[in-house]
GROMACS .gro file of C-alpha atoms in nm:
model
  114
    1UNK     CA    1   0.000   0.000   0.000
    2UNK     CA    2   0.123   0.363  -0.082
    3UNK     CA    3   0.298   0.536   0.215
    4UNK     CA    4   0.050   0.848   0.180
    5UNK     CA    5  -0.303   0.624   0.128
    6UNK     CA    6  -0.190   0.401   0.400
    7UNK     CA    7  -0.166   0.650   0.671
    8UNK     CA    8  -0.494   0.859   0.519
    9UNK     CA    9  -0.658   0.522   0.579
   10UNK     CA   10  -0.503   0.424   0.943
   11UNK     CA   11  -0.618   0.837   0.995
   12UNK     CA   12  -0.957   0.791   0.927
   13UNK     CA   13  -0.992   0.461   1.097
   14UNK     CA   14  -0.807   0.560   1.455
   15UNK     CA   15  -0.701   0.878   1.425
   16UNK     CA   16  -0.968   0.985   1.682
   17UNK     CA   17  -0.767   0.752   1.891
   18UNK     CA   18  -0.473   0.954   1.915
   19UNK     CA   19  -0.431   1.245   2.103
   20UNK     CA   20  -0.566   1.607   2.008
   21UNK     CA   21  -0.190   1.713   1.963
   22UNK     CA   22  -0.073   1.404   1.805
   23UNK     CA   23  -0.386   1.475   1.532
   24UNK     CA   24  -0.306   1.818   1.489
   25UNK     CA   25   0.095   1.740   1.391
   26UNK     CA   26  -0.031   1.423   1.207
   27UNK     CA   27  -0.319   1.614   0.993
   28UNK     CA   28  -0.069   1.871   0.929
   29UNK     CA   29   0.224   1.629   0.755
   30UNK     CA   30  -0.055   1.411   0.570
   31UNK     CA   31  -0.337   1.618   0.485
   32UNK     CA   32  -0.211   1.959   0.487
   33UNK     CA   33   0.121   1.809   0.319
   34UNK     CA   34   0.336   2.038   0.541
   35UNK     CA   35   0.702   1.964   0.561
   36UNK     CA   36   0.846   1.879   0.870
   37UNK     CA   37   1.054   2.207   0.903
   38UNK     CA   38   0.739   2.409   0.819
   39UNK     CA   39   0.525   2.235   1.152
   40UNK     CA   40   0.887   2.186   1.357
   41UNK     CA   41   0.891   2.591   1.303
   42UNK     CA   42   0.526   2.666   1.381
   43UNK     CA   43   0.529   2.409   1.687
   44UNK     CA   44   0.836   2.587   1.837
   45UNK     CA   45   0.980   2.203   1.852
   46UNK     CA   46   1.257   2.047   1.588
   47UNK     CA   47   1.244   1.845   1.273
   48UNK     CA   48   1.317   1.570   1.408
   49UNK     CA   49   1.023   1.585   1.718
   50UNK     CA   50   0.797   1.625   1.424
   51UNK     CA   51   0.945   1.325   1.237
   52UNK     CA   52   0.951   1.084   1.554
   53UNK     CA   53   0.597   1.169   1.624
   54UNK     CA   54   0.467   1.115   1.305
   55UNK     CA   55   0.638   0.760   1.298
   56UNK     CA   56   0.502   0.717   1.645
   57UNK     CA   57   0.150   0.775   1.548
   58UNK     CA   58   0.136   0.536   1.258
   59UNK     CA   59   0.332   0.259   1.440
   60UNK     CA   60   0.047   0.301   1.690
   61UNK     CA   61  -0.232   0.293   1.467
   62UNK     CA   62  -0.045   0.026   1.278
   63UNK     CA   63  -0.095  -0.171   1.587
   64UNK     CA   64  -0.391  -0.095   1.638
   65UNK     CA   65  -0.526  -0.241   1.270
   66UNK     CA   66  -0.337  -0.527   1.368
   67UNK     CA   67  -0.558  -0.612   1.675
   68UNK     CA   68  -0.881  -0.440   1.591
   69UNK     CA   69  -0.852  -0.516   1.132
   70UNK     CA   70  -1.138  -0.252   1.092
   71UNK     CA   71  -0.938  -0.107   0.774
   72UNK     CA   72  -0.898  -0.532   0.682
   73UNK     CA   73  -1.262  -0.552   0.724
   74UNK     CA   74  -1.416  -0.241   0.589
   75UNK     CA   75  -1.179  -0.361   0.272
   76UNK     CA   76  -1.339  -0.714   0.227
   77UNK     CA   77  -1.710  -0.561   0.276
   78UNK     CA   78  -1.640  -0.311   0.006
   79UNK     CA   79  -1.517  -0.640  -0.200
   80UNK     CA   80  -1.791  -0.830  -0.137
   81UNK     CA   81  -2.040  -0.534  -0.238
   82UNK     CA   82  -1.836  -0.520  -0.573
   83UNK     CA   83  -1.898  -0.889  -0.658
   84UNK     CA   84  -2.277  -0.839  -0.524
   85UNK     CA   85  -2.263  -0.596  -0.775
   86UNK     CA   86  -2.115  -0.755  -1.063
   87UNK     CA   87  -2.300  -1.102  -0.965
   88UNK     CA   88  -2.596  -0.853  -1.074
   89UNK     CA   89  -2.498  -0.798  -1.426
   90UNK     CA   90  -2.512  -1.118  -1.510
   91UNK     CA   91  -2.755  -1.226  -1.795
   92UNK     CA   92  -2.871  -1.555  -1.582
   93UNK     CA   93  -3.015  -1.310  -1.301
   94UNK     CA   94  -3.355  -1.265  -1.345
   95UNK     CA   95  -3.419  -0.821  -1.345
   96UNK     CA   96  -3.603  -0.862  -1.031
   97UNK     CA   97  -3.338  -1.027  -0.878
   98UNK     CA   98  -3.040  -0.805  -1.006
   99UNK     CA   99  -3.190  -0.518  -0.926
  100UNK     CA  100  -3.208  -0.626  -0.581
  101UNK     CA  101  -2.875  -0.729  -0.566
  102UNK     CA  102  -2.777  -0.398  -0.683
  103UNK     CA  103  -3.030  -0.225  -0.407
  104UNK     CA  104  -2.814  -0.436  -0.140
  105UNK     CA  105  -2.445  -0.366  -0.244
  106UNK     CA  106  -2.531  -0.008  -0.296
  107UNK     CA  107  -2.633   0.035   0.047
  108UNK     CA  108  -2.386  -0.150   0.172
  109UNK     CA  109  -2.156   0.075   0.004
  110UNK     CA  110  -2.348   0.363   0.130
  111UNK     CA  111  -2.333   0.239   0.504
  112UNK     CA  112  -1.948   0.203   0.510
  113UNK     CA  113  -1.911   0.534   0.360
  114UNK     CA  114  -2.115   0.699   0.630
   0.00000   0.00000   0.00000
């Protein structure tokens, strides 16, 4: 997985978990695409503060998809709606039916993105 869409994705998943500092500095390097001298300079603390918590923070939430797989899971659901999807297409599936089918996988689609 891409550095940069890897920790969006660890971000969105338990980036509430962190703390309201740790978020600020880690929002700041991926979202904001600061450098690290810009925030070190603005933060009053040095490069390499900025650096070691940023490292920090994904190594946590790292661990945390390790124990907790939400990102694993939310991945396989999406997956599975795809199929649902595609499964719907088919010329075997009666219109009743595929439309269902599509009904289904777009709200499950719709529920993970809320």
């Amino acid at each position: 997985m891409e550095k940069i869409v890897e920790q969006g994705l660890l971000y969105d998943f338990y980036g509430s978990l962190l703390t309201r500092h740790q978020q600020e500095i880690y929002e700041k390097v991926v979202y904001e695409n600061l450098s690290l001298n810009e925030i070190a300079e603005n933060e009053g603390i040095s490069k390499q503060a900025v650096h070691d918590l940023v490292k920090r923070c994904t190594a946590i939430m790292r661990s945390y998809e390790e124990k907790l797989g939400m990102i694993r899971r939310f991945s396989r659901i999406r997956e599975s709606a795809a199929r649902l999807k595609k499964l719907a297409s088919l010329d075997a599936v009666p219109d009743r039916m595929a439309q269902r089918l599509t009904e289904i996988a777009e709200e499950i689609c719709a529920d993970l993105e809320s």
